[in-house]
Amino acid sequence: MVAKELVLKAELRKKLGSKHSAKVRQSGKIPAVVYGHGQEPEMLSLDEHDFVEGLHHGHRLFDVQFEGKTEKLLVKDIQYDHLGKKIIHTDLIRVDLTERVEVEAPLIFKGTPAGSHEGGLLEEHLDHLEIECTVTEIPEAIDVSVKHLGIGDSIHARDIKLPDGIKLITDPDALLISCRLPAVTAAAPAEEAAEEGEEPTSPEVITERKPKEGEEESEK
Amino acid sequence: MALMPKRVKYRKSQRGKMRGNATRTNYVAFGEFGLQSLETKWVTGRQIEAGRVAASHFLERVGRVYIRIFPHKSITKKPLETRMGKGKAEVEQWVACVRPGTVMFEIGGVAENVAKRALARVAHKMPVKCRFVSRRHTIG
């Protein structure tokens, strides 16, 4: 766990809409919305550099200063651009330090599985767990060792040992990671067919009229 | 064999326009690493197949390759030295419409450096500029 609180300075956005949001982004800021605790939502703009730095250092909880007040805000959602590179918007939710919240914690699989030495393939099925914990206890990530995984072995959500005070929300039977022998790829027959020199056929057309037997006879 | 649909409602389609960026298939969903398009273009079934072969040949049956695009769109072409008119020509190829942000290929079960080299080989087969991307953990 990392130091959880970081102070950010924000400004209230008075002009709303996509056009004004684009201008906010051009000035090196990120549009944000603050909501929660039954209060009116507020539109803010955060400094992009400070916010992204904070996220990279594992912060989820921010002390945001705006309009002469400071609020404790938790990152609820982040929107990225079409390339997934740049943050274009963020949702921040008002929280108390004693409040329990449901969050997604990323899973980090560590080690080389024993089965991989026998040709096993490690398949990740889920890369995060939904957990419930107090705001101050949100883990940056959950480390899972996969060293002991042999071929045919798997790790489920119920197998993860969570620290005290953290409750699992994800289905305990959910499969997280498994090690298995690679299946024969479906494309292999296609390669064989190509070698045999079979020409690709055109697809079946659903709406195409098929000549009836009676029509054929009349034509003859 | 190049990819093509098994069943279609209509054999020939209009060319259409590809505006904007990818709003779906724009994140790594199945594997751990992916190849993302930075341009808008048609990617033919043959190019997709060439990419798959390049990746699976490099990986030597280690790891898994996921193809995230499929050529649903038929493209017709008139034969050479043919006069205009006489109706729409016959189907020549099948293409996938790729926009900036589309994750075209994914690889799982291998180390990052291996995936990077495999996807670099795939990128050579693609008609678009590409970049290597890895799975991003969600925040919420």
Short mmCIF file of C-alpha atoms in Angstrom, two decimals, chain B residues 50-98:
data_model
loop_
_atom_site.label_atom_id
_atom_site.label_comp_id
_atom_site.label_asym_id
_atom_site.label_seq_id
_atom_site.Cartn_x
_atom_site.Cartn_y
_atom_site.Cartn_z
CA ALA B 50 -0.39 -13.41 -43.27
CA GLY B 51 -0.21 -11.72 -39.87
CA ARG B 52 -1.49 -14.82 -38.11
CA VAL B 53 1.03 -17.04 -39.90
CA ALA B 54 3.88 -14.62 -39.08
CA ALA B 55 2.98 -14.59 -35.38
CA SER B 56 2.39 -18.32 -34.99
CA HIS B 57 5.58 -19.11 -36.95
CA PHE B 58 7.62 -16.86 -34.66
CA LEU B 59 6.01 -18.13 -31.47
CA GLU B 60 6.56 -21.80 -32.42
CA ARG B 61 3.39 -23.03 -30.71
CA VAL B 62 4.15 -21.16 -27.48
CA GLY B 63 1.52 -18.74 -26.28
CA ARG B 64 -1.73 -17.95 -28.01
CA VAL B 65 -2.62 -15.58 -30.83
CA TYR B 66 -6.03 -13.90 -30.90
CA ILE B 67 -7.35 -12.26 -34.06
CA ARG B 68 -9.74 -9.46 -33.11
CA ILE B 69 -10.84 -8.38 -36.60
CA PHE B 70 -12.76 -10.27 -39.29
CA PRO B 71 -13.28 -9.38 -42.96
CA HIS B 72 -17.06 -8.98 -43.15
CA LYS B 73 -17.09 -6.59 -46.10
CA SER B 74 -16.91 -7.73 -49.73
CA ILE B 75 -15.02 -5.66 -52.28
CA THR B 76 -15.73 -5.99 -55.99
CA LYS B 77 -13.38 -5.16 -58.87
CA LYS B 78 -13.92 -5.02 -62.60
CA PRO B 79 -11.54 -7.05 -64.75
CA LEU B 80 -8.80 -5.22 -66.68
CA GLU B 81 -9.63 -3.67 -70.04
CA THR B 82 -13.34 -3.81 -69.39
CA ARG B 83 -15.68 -1.02 -70.40
CA MET B 84 -17.60 0.73 -67.67
CA GLY B 85 -21.14 -0.27 -66.88
CA LYS B 86 -22.76 -3.70 -67.21
CA GLY B 87 -23.50 -3.79 -63.51
CA LYS B 88 -21.45 -4.27 -60.36
CA ALA B 89 -18.42 -6.49 -60.77
CA GLU B 90 -17.69 -9.76 -59.05
CA VAL B 91 -16.33 -9.99 -55.50
CA GLU B 92 -12.54 -9.88 -55.46
CA GLN B 93 -11.69 -9.81 -51.76
CA TRP B 94 -13.09 -9.54 -48.26
CA VAL B 95 -11.91 -6.81 -45.93
CA ALA B 96 -12.16 -5.69 -42.31
CA CYS B 97 -12.74 -1.98 -41.65
CA VAL B 98 -10.01 -0.83 -39.29
#
